[in-house]
Amino acid sequence: MRENPKRPESRSQESSARLAAALTAAVEHRWPVVPGTVLCGGRCSCGDPDCPVPGAHPHDPSLLAATTDARMVRWWWERQSPDAPVLAATGSAVSAVSLPAAAGARALVYLGALRLPLGPVLAMPGRYALLVAPYSLDALGEMLAQLPWVPGSLRYHGPGGFLPLPPGGGAMGVPPTGGWGRVRWVLAPRPAAGGGVRLPQVGPLLGELVEATVRLDSGRSAH
């Protein structure tokens, strides 16, 4: 007899962990959250057979519905989407800059040596994301224009974007082979004095990330 790869109690524990993560993000961190899609039998739960990012985007509700309301969060993860990964909408309460994982791990060592204050850092499959205070696209463009060189491997998660939060997600009932995969904190969120999470400004961090990439990769983007 073929064993079910996930026992019911294991699925229940994972669903409880996602609900707890969603409530922590929404209520304690004050980050708007929304459920993400999952992989079902190798297909995205959004139903589009040609989905460009299967199991790795918001679907129902849309990203515009992201909220910090605990009652709505409970309803989503208890009744509607218990297997859905938790996605934080970026732009209004939190933003981020991400880069390839290998370069990100080395950059954290460099930034730590400079004693530069850092906020939370996420490790996603293949990438590190450094969470920062919200920034506008116009402000980001002005900051980038002042830098002598910007690596193409940097990505910017600002208005209209989103990030997966731990524990991430994968295919339902099997080890994560698609979608977001597992997500973990490299540096966990720390509470701010007035509530929420301590987040650095993107400006100083952006400049140092570029400098770290230049120093560590001989002026070439790390992919």
Coordinates of N, CA and C in Angstrom, one line a residue:
M1 N 0.8 -1.2 0.0 CA 0.0 0.0 0.0 C 0.9 1.2 0.0
R2 N 0.5 2.2 -0.8 CA 1.3 3.4 -0.9 C 0.9 4.4 0.2
E3 N 2.0 4.9 0.9 CA 1.7 5.7 2.0 C 1.3 7.1 1.6
N4 N 0.4 7.8 2.3 CA 0.1 9.2 2.1 C 1.3 10.0 2.5
P5 N 1.9 10.8 1.7 CA 3.1 11.5 2.0 C 2.9 12.5 3.2
K6 N 1.7 12.9 3.5 CA 1.4 13.8 4.6 C 0.3 13.3 5.4
R7 N 0.5 13.0 6.7 CA -0.5 12.6 7.6 C -1.5 13.7 7.9
P8 N -2.7 13.4 8.2 CA -3.7 14.5 8.5 C -3.2 15.4 9.6
E9 N -2.5 14.9 10.7 CA -2.1 15.7 11.8 C -0.9 16.6 11.3
S10 N -0.1 16.2 10.3 CA 0.9 17.0 9.8 C 0.4 18.1 9.0
R11 N -0.6 17.9 8.2 CA -1.3 18.9 7.4 C -1.9 19.9 8.3
S12 N -2.5 19.4 9.5 CA -3.2 20.3 10.4 C -2.2 21.2 11.1
Q13 N -1.0 20.7 11.4 CA 0.1 21.5 12.0 C 0.6 22.5 11.1
E14 N 0.7 22.2 9.8 CA 1.2 23.2 8.8 C 0.2 24.3 8.6
S15 N -1.1 23.9 8.6 CA -2.2 24.9 8.4 C -2.2 25.9 9.6
S16 N -2.0 25.3 10.8 CA -2.0 26.1 12.1 C -0.8 27.0 12.0
A17 N 0.4 26.6 11.5 CA 1.6 27.4 11.5 C 1.4 28.6 10.5
R18 N 0.7 28.3 9.4 CA 0.4 29.4 8.4 C -0.5 30.4 9.0
L19 N -1.6 30.0 9.7 CA -2.5 30.9 10.3 C -1.8 31.7 11.4
A20 N -0.9 31.1 12.2 CA -0.2 31.9 13.2 C 0.8 32.9 12.5
A21 N 1.4 32.5 11.5 CA 2.3 33.4 10.8 C 1.5 34.6 10.2
A22 N 0.4 34.3 9.6 CA -0.4 35.4 9.0 C -0.9 36.3 10.1
L23 N -1.3 35.8 11.2 CA -1.8 36.7 12.3 C -0.6 37.5 12.9
T24 N 0.5 36.9 13.0 CA 1.7 37.6 13.5 C 2.1 38.8 12.6
A25 N 2.1 38.5 11.3 CA 2.4 39.5 10.3 C 1.4 40.6 10.3
A26 N 0.1 40.3 10.4 CA -0.9 41.3 10.2 C -1.1 42.1 11.5
V27 N -1.1 41.4 12.7 CA -1.5 42.1 13.9 C -0.2 42.7 14.6
E28 N 0.8 41.9 14.7 CA 2.0 42.3 15.5 C 2.9 43.2 14.6
H29 N 3.2 42.7 13.3 CA 4.1 43.5 12.5 C 3.4 44.6 11.7
R30 N 2.0 44.5 11.6 CA 1.2 45.5 10.9 C 1.5 45.6 9.4
W31 N 1.7 44.4 8.9 CA 1.9 44.2 7.4 C 0.7 43.7 6.8
P32 N 0.1 44.3 5.8 CA -1.1 43.7 5.1 C -0.7 42.4 4.5
V33 N -1.6 41.4 4.7 CA -1.3 40.1 4.1 C -2.5 39.6 3.3
V34 N -2.2 38.6 2.5 CA -3.2 38.0 1.6 C -2.7 36.5 1.3
P35 N -3.7 35.6 1.1 CA -3.2 34.2 0.8 C -2.7 34.2 -0.6
G36 N -1.7 33.3 -0.8 CA -1.1 33.0 -2.1 C -1.7 31.8 -2.7
T37 N -1.3 31.5 -4.0 CA -1.7 30.3 -4.7 C -0.9 29.2 -4.2
V38 N -1.3 27.9 -4.5 CA -0.5 26.7 -4.2 C -0.5 25.8 -5.5
L39 N 0.4 24.9 -5.5 CA 0.4 23.9 -6.5 C -0.5 22.7 -6.2
C40 N -1.3 22.3 -7.1 CA -2.2 21.1 -6.9 C -2.0 20.2 -8.0
G41 N -1.3 19.1 -7.8 CA -1.0 18.1 -8.9 C -0.2 18.7 -9.9
G42 N 0.7 19.6 -9.6 CA 1.6 20.2 -10.5 C 1.0 21.5 -11.2
R43 N -0.2 21.8 -10.9 CA -0.8 23.0 -11.5 C -1.1 24.0 -10.5
C44 N -1.2 25.3 -11.0 CA -1.4 26.4 -10.1 C -2.9 26.4 -9.7
S45 N -3.2 26.7 -8.4 CA -4.6 26.7 -8.0 C -5.4 27.9 -8.6
C46 N -4.8 28.8 -9.3 CA -5.5 29.9 -9.9 C -6.3 29.3 -11.1
G47 N -6.0 28.1 -11.6 CA -6.8 27.5 -12.7 C -6.3 27.8 -14.1
D48 N -5.3 28.7 -14.2 CA -4.8 29.0 -15.5 C -3.7 28.0 -15.9
P49 N -4.0 27.2 -17.0 CA -3.0 26.2 -17.4 C -1.7 26.8 -17.9
D50 N -1.7 28.1 -18.2 CA -0.5 28.7 -18.7 C 0.0 29.8 -17.7
C51 N -0.3 29.5 -16.5 CA 0.1 30.5 -15.4 C 1.7 30.7 -15.5
P52 N 2.1 31.9 -15.6 CA 3.6 32.1 -15.7 C 4.4 31.9 -14.5
V53 N 3.7 32.0 -13.3 CA 4.4 31.8 -12.0 C 3.5 30.9 -11.2
P54 N 3.4 29.6 -11.5 CA 2.5 28.7 -10.8 C 2.8 28.5 -9.3
G55 N 1.8 28.7 -8.5 CA 1.9 28.6 -7.1 C 2.7 29.7 -6.4
A56 N 2.9 30.8 -7.1 CA 3.8 31.9 -6.5 C 3.2 33.3 -6.8
H57 N 1.9 33.4 -6.5 CA 1.3 34.8 -6.7 C 0.0 34.8 -5.9
P58 N -0.6 36.0 -5.6 CA -1.9 36.1 -5.0 C -2.9 35.7 -6.1
H59 N -4.1 35.3 -5.6 CA -5.2 34.9 -6.6 C -6.5 35.4 -6.1
D60 N -7.1 34.7 -5.1 CA -8.4 35.0 -4.6 C -8.4 35.0 -3.1
P61 N -8.5 36.2 -2.5 CA -8.7 37.5 -3.1 C -7.4 38.0 -3.8
S62 N -7.5 39.2 -4.4 CA -6.4 39.8 -5.1 C -5.5 40.5 -4.1
L63 N -4.3 40.9 -4.6 CA -3.4 41.6 -3.7 C -4.0 42.9 -3.1
L64 N -5.0 43.5 -3.9 CA -5.6 44.7 -3.4 C -6.4 44.5 -2.1
A65 N -6.7 43.3 -1.8 CA -7.5 42.9 -0.6 C -6.6 42.7 0.6
A66 N -5.3 42.8 0.5 CA -4.4 42.5 1.6 C -4.8 43.4 2.8
T67 N -4.8 42.8 4.0 CA -5.3 43.5 5.2 C -4.5 43.1 6.4
T68 N -4.7 43.9 7.4 CA -4.2 43.7 8.8 C -5.3 43.3 9.7
D69 N -6.5 43.1 9.2 CA -7.7 42.8 10.1 C -7.6 41.3 10.5
A70 N -7.5 41.1 11.8 CA -7.4 39.7 12.3 C -8.5 38.8 12.0
R71 N -9.8 39.4 12.0 CA -10.9 38.6 11.7 C -10.9 38.1 10.2
M72 N -10.5 39.0 9.3 CA -10.4 38.6 7.9 C -9.3 37.5 7.7
V73 N -8.2 37.8 8.4 CA -7.1 36.8 8.3 C -7.5 35.4 8.8
R74 N -8.1 35.4 9.9 CA -8.6 34.1 10.4 C -9.5 33.4 9.4
W75 N -10.4 34.2 8.9 CA -11.4 33.5 7.9 C -10.7 33.0 6.7
W76 N -9.7 33.7 6.2 CA -9.0 33.2 5.0 C -8.3 31.9 5.3
W77 N -7.5 31.9 6.4 CA -6.6 30.7 6.6 C -7.3 29.6 7.4
E78 N -8.5 29.9 8.1 CA -9.2 28.8 8.7 C -10.2 28.2 7.8
R79 N -10.9 29.0 7.0 CA -12.0 28.4 6.2 C -11.8 28.4 4.7
Q80 N -11.1 29.4 4.2 CA -11.0 29.5 2.7 C -9.7 28.9 2.1
S81 N -8.5 29.2 2.7 CA -7.3 28.8 2.1 C -6.3 28.3 3.2
P82 N -6.6 27.2 3.9 CA -5.6 26.8 5.0 C -4.3 26.4 4.5
D83 N -4.2 26.0 3.2 CA -2.9 25.6 2.7 C -2.1 26.7 2.0
A84 N -2.7 27.9 1.9 CA -2.1 29.0 1.2 C -0.9 29.6 1.9
P85 N 0.2 29.9 1.2 CA 1.3 30.6 1.8 C 0.8 32.0 2.2
V86 N 1.6 32.6 3.1 CA 1.3 34.0 3.5 C 2.1 35.0 2.7
L87 N 1.4 35.9 2.0 CA 2.1 36.9 1.2 C 1.8 38.3 1.9
A88 N 2.9 39.0 2.1 CA 2.8 40.4 2.6 C 2.9 41.3 1.4
A89 N 1.9 42.2 1.4 CA 1.8 43.2 0.3 C 2.9 44.3 0.7
T90 N 3.7 44.6 -0.3 CA 4.7 45.6 0.0 C 4.3 47.0 -0.6
G91 N 4.9 48.0 0.0 CA 4.6 49.4 -0.5 C 4.0 50.3 0.6
S92 N 3.1 49.9 1.4 CA 2.4 50.7 2.3 C 3.0 50.6 3.7
A93 N 3.4 49.4 4.2 CA 3.9 49.3 5.5 C 5.3 48.7 5.5
V94 N 5.7 48.0 4.5 CA 7.0 47.4 4.4 C 7.4 47.3 2.9
S95 N 8.6 47.4 2.7 CA 9.2 47.2 1.3 C 10.4 46.3 1.4
A96 N 11.1 46.0 0.3 CA 12.3 45.2 0.4 C 13.1 45.4 -0.8
V97 N 14.4 44.9 -0.7 CA 15.3 44.8 -1.8 C 15.8 43.4 -1.8
S98 N 15.8 42.7 -2.9 CA 16.3 41.3 -2.9 C 17.4 41.1 -3.9
L99 N 18.2 40.1 -3.6 CA 19.4 39.7 -4.5 C 19.6 38.2 -4.4
P100 N 20.4 37.6 -5.3 CA 20.6 36.2 -5.3 C 21.2 35.7 -4.0
A101 N 20.8 34.5 -3.5 CA 21.1 34.1 -2.2 C 22.6 34.1 -1.9
A102 N 23.4 33.6 -2.8 CA 24.9 33.5 -2.5 C 25.4 34.9 -2.3
A103 N 25.1 35.9 -3.1 CA 25.5 37.3 -3.0 C 24.9 37.9 -1.7
G104 N 23.7 37.5 -1.4 CA 23.0 38.1 -0.2 C 23.7 37.6 1.1
A105 N 24.0 36.3 1.1 CA 24.7 35.8 2.4 C 26.0 36.5 2.6
R106 N 26.8 36.7 1.5 CA 28.1 37.4 1.6 C 27.9 38.9 1.9
A107 N 26.9 39.5 1.3 CA 26.6 40.9 1.6 C 26.3 41.1 3.1
L108 N 25.5 40.2 3.7 CA 25.2 40.4 5.1 C 26.4 40.4 6.0
V109 N 27.4 39.6 5.7 CA 28.6 39.6 6.4 C 29.3 40.9 6.3
Y110 N 29.4 41.4 5.1 CA 30.0 42.7 4.8 C 29.2 43.9 5.5
L111 N 27.9 43.9 5.4 CA 27.1 44.9 6.1 C 27.3 44.8 7.6
G112 N 27.3 43.6 8.1 CA 27.5 43.4 9.6 C 28.9 44.0 10.0
A113 N 29.9 43.8 9.2 CA 31.2 44.4 9.5 C 31.2 45.9 9.6
L114 N 30.3 46.5 8.8 CA 30.2 47.9 8.8 C 29.3 48.4 9.9
R115 N 28.7 47.5 10.6 CA 27.8 47.8 11.7 C 26.6 48.6 11.2
L116 N 26.2 48.4 10.0 CA 25.0 49.0 9.5 C 23.7 48.4 10.0
P117 N 22.8 49.2 10.6 CA 21.6 48.6 11.2 C 20.8 47.9 10.1
L118 N 20.4 46.7 10.4 CA 19.6 45.9 9.4 C 18.2 45.6 10.0
G119 N 17.3 45.4 9.1 CA 16.0 45.0 9.5 C 15.8 43.5 9.3
P120 N 14.6 43.0 9.2 CA 14.4 41.5 8.9 C 15.0 41.1 7.6
V121 N 15.5 39.9 7.5 CA 16.0 39.4 6.2 C 15.4 38.0 6.0
L122 N 14.8 37.9 4.8 CA 14.2 36.6 4.4 C 15.1 35.8 3.5
A123 N 15.1 34.5 3.7 CA 15.8 33.6 2.7 C 14.7 32.8 2.0
M124 N 14.6 33.1 0.7 CA 13.7 32.4 -0.2 C 14.5 31.5 -1.1
P125 N 13.9 30.5 -1.7 CA 14.7 29.7 -2.6 C 15.4 30.5 -3.7
G126 N 16.7 30.6 -3.6 CA 17.5 31.3 -4.6 C 17.7 32.7 -4.3
R127 N 17.1 33.3 -3.3 CA 17.2 34.8 -3.1 C 17.2 35.1 -1.6
Y128 N 17.8 36.2 -1.3 CA 17.7 36.9 0.0 C 16.9 38.2 -0.2
A129 N 16.0 38.5 0.7 CA 15.3 39.8 0.7 C 15.5 40.5 2.0
L130 N 16.0 41.8 1.9 CA 16.2 42.6 3.0 C 15.1 43.6 3.1
L131 N 14.3 43.5 4.2 CA 13.1 44.3 4.4 C 13.5 45.7 4.9
V132 N 12.8 46.7 4.3 CA 13.1 48.1 4.6 C 11.8 48.9 4.8
A133 N 12.0 50.1 5.2 CA 10.8 51.0 5.4 C 10.2 51.3 4.0
P134 N 8.9 51.5 3.9 CA 8.3 51.8 2.6 C 9.0 52.9 1.8
Y135 N 9.1 52.8 0.5 CA 9.6 53.8 -0.3 C 8.7 53.9 -1.6
S136 N 8.8 55.1 -2.2 CA 8.0 55.3 -3.4 C 8.9 54.9 -4.6
L137 N 8.3 54.6 -5.7 CA 9.1 54.3 -6.9 C 9.9 55.5 -7.4
D138 N 9.3 56.7 -7.3 CA 10.0 57.9 -7.7 C 11.2 58.1 -6.8
A139 N 11.1 57.9 -5.5 CA 12.2 58.1 -4.6 C 13.3 57.0 -4.9
L140 N 12.9 55.8 -5.2 CA 13.8 54.8 -5.5 C 14.6 55.1 -6.8
G141 N 13.9 55.6 -7.8 CA 14.5 56.0 -9.0 C 15.5 57.0 -8.9
E142 N 15.2 58.0 -8.0 CA 16.2 59.1 -7.8 C 17.5 58.6 -7.1
M143 N 17.3 57.6 -6.1 CA 18.4 57.1 -5.4 C 19.3 56.2 -6.4
L144 N 18.6 55.4 -7.2 CA 19.4 54.6 -8.1 C 20.1 55.5 -9.2
A145 N 19.6 56.6 -9.5 CA 20.2 57.5 -10.5 C 21.5 58.1 -10.0
Q146 N 21.6 58.2 -8.6 CA 22.8 58.8 -8.0 C 23.9 57.8 -7.9
L147 N 23.6 56.5 -8.1 CA 24.7 55.5 -7.9 C 25.5 55.3 -9.2
P148 N 26.8 55.1 -9.1 CA 27.6 54.9 -10.3 C 27.3 53.6 -11.1
W149 N 26.8 52.6 -10.4 CA 26.6 51.3 -11.0 C 25.6 50.6 -10.2
V150 N 24.6 49.9 -10.8 CA 23.6 49.2 -10.1 C 23.5 47.8 -10.7
P151 N 23.8 46.7 -9.9 CA 23.7 45.4 -10.4 C 22.4 45.0 -10.9
G152 N 22.3 44.3 -12.0 CA 21.0 43.9 -12.5 C 20.3 42.8 -11.7
S153 N 21.1 42.2 -10.8 CA 20.5 41.1 -10.0 C 19.7 41.6 -8.8
L154 N 19.8 42.9 -8.5 CA 18.9 43.5 -7.5 C 17.5 43.6 -8.0
R155 N 16.5 43.3 -7.1 CA 15.1 43.5 -7.4 C 14.5 44.3 -6.3
Y156 N 13.5 45.0 -6.6 CA 12.9 46.0 -5.7 C 11.4 45.6 -5.5
H157 N 11.0 45.5 -4.2 CA 9.7 45.1 -3.8 C 9.0 46.3 -3.1
G158 N 8.4 47.1 -3.9 CA 7.8 48.3 -3.3 C 6.3 48.3 -3.6
P159 N 5.7 49.5 -4.0 CA 4.3 49.6 -4.2 C 3.8 48.6 -5.3
G160 N 2.8 47.8 -4.9 CA 2.2 46.9 -5.9 C 2.9 45.5 -5.8
G161 N 3.9 45.3 -5.0 CA 4.6 44.0 -4.9 C 4.2 43.2 -3.7
F162 N 4.8 42.1 -3.6 CA 4.5 41.2 -2.4 C 5.7 40.3 -2.2
L163 N 5.8 39.7 -0.9 CA 6.8 38.8 -0.5 C 6.2 37.7 0.2
P164 N 6.7 36.4 0.0 CA 6.2 35.3 0.8 C 6.9 35.4 2.2
L165 N 6.1 35.0 3.2 CA 6.6 34.9 4.6 C 6.7 33.5 5.1
P166 N 7.6 33.2 6.0 CA 7.7 31.9 6.6 C 6.4 31.4 7.1
P167 N 6.1 30.1 6.9 CA 7.0 29.0 6.4 C 7.0 28.8 4.9
G168 N 6.4 29.8 4.2 CA 6.3 29.6 2.7 C 5.3 28.6 2.3
G169 N 5.5 27.9 1.2 CA 4.5 26.9 0.8 C 5.1 26.1 -0.3
G170 N 4.3 25.1 -0.8 CA 4.7 24.2 -1.9 C 3.5 23.5 -2.3
A171 N 3.8 22.4 -3.0 CA 2.7 21.6 -3.5 C 1.9 20.9 -2.3
M172 N 0.6 20.9 -2.5 CA -0.2 20.3 -1.4 C 0.0 18.8 -1.2
G173 N 0.4 18.4 0.0 CA 0.5 17.0 0.3 C 1.8 16.4 -0.1
V174 N 2.7 17.1 -0.7 CA 4.0 16.5 -1.1 C 5.1 17.6 -0.7
P175 N 6.4 17.1 -0.7 CA 7.4 18.1 -0.4 C 7.4 19.2 -1.5
P176 N 7.8 20.4 -1.1 CA 7.7 21.6 -2.0 C 8.6 21.5 -3.2
T177 N 8.1 21.2 -4.3 CA 8.9 21.1 -5.6 C 8.6 22.3 -6.5
G178 N 7.7 23.2 -6.1 CA 7.4 24.3 -6.9 C 6.8 25.4 -6.0
G179 N 6.2 26.4 -6.7 CA 5.6 27.5 -5.9 C 6.8 28.2 -5.2
W180 N 6.5 28.7 -4.0 CA 7.6 29.5 -3.3 C 8.6 28.5 -2.7
G181 N 8.2 27.3 -2.3 CA 9.2 26.5 -1.5 C 9.2 27.0 -0.1
R182 N 10.2 26.5 0.6 CA 10.3 27.0 2.0 C 10.9 28.4 2.1
V183 N 10.4 29.1 3.1 CA 10.9 30.5 3.4 C 11.3 30.5 4.8
R184 N 12.4 31.2 5.2 CA 12.8 31.3 6.6 C 13.4 32.7 6.8
W185 N 13.4 33.0 8.1 CA 14.0 34.3 8.5 C 15.5 34.0 8.8
V186 N 16.4 34.8 8.1 CA 17.8 34.9 8.4 C 18.0 35.8 9.6
L187 N 17.3 37.0 9.6 CA 17.2 37.9 10.7 C 15.8 38.1 10.9
A188 N 15.3 37.7 12.1 CA 13.9 37.8 12.4 C 13.5 39.3 12.7
P189 N 12.2 39.6 12.5 CA 11.7 40.9 12.8 C 11.9 41.3 14.3
R190 N 12.2 42.5 14.5 CA 12.4 43.0 15.9 C 11.4 44.1 16.1
P191 N 10.7 44.1 17.3 CA 9.7 45.1 17.5 C 10.2 46.5 17.6
A192 N 9.5 47.5 17.0 CA 9.9 48.9 17.1 C 9.3 49.5 18.4
A193 N 9.8 50.6 18.8 CA 9.4 51.2 20.1 C 7.9 51.6 20.1
G194 N 7.4 52.1 18.9 CA 6.0 52.5 18.9 C 5.1 51.4 18.3
G195 N 5.6 50.2 18.2 CA 4.8 49.1 17.7 C 5.2 48.8 16.3
G196 N 4.9 47.7 15.7 CA 5.3 47.3 14.4 C 6.7 46.7 14.5
V197 N 7.4 46.8 13.4 CA 8.8 46.2 13.2 C 9.8 47.3 12.9
R198 N 11.0 47.1 13.4 CA 12.1 48.1 13.1 C 12.5 47.8 11.7
L199 N 12.4 48.9 10.9 CA 12.8 48.8 9.4 C 13.8 49.9 9.1
P200 N 14.9 49.6 8.5 CA 15.8 50.7 8.1 C 15.3 51.4 6.8
Q201 N 15.9 52.6 6.6 CA 15.6 53.3 5.3 C 16.4 52.6 4.2
V202 N 15.8 52.6 3.0 CA 16.4 51.9 1.9 C 17.7 52.6 1.4
G203 N 17.8 53.9 1.5 CA 18.9 54.7 0.9 C 20.2 54.2 1.3
P204 N 20.6 54.3 2.6 CA 21.9 53.8 3.0 C 22.2 52.4 2.7
L205 N 21.2 51.6 2.9 CA 21.3 50.1 2.6 C 21.5 49.8 1.1
L206 N 20.8 50.6 0.3 CA 21.0 50.4 -1.2 C 22.4 50.7 -1.6
G207 N 22.9 51.8 -1.2 CA 24.3 52.1 -1.5 C 25.3 51.1 -1.1
E208 N 25.1 50.6 0.2 CA 26.1 49.6 0.7 C 25.9 48.2 0.0
L209 N 24.7 47.9 -0.4 CA 24.5 46.6 -1.1 C 25.2 46.7 -2.5
V210 N 25.1 47.8 -3.1 CA 25.8 47.9 -4.4 C 27.3 47.8 -4.2
E211 N 27.8 48.6 -3.2 CA 29.2 48.5 -2.9 C 29.7 47.1 -2.5
A212 N 28.8 46.4 -1.7 CA 29.2 45.0 -1.3 C 29.2 44.1 -2.6
T213 N 28.3 44.3 -3.5 CA 28.3 43.5 -4.7 C 29.5 43.8 -5.5
V214 N 29.9 45.0 -5.6 CA 31.1 45.4 -6.4 C 32.3 44.7 -5.8
R215 N 32.5 44.8 -4.5 CA 33.6 44.3 -3.8 C 33.7 42.8 -3.9
L216 N 32.5 42.2 -3.7 CA 32.4 40.7 -3.6 C 32.4 40.0 -4.9
D217 N 31.9 40.7 -5.9 CA 31.8 40.0 -7.2 C 32.6 40.7 -8.3
S218 N 33.6 41.4 -8.0 CA 34.4 42.1 -8.9 C 33.7 42.9 -9.9
G219 N 32.6 43.6 -9.4 CA 31.8 44.5 -10.3 C 30.8 43.8 -11.2
R220 N 30.6 42.5 -11.0 CA 29.7 41.7 -11.8 C 28.5 41.3 -11.0
S221 N 27.3 41.2 -11.6 CA 26.2 40.7 -10.8 C 26.3 39.2 -10.5
A222 N 25.8 38.8 -9.4 CA 25.9 37.4 -9.0 C 24.6 36.8 -9.3
H223 N 24.6 35.8 -10.2 CA 23.3 35.0 -10.5 C 23.5 33.6 -10.2

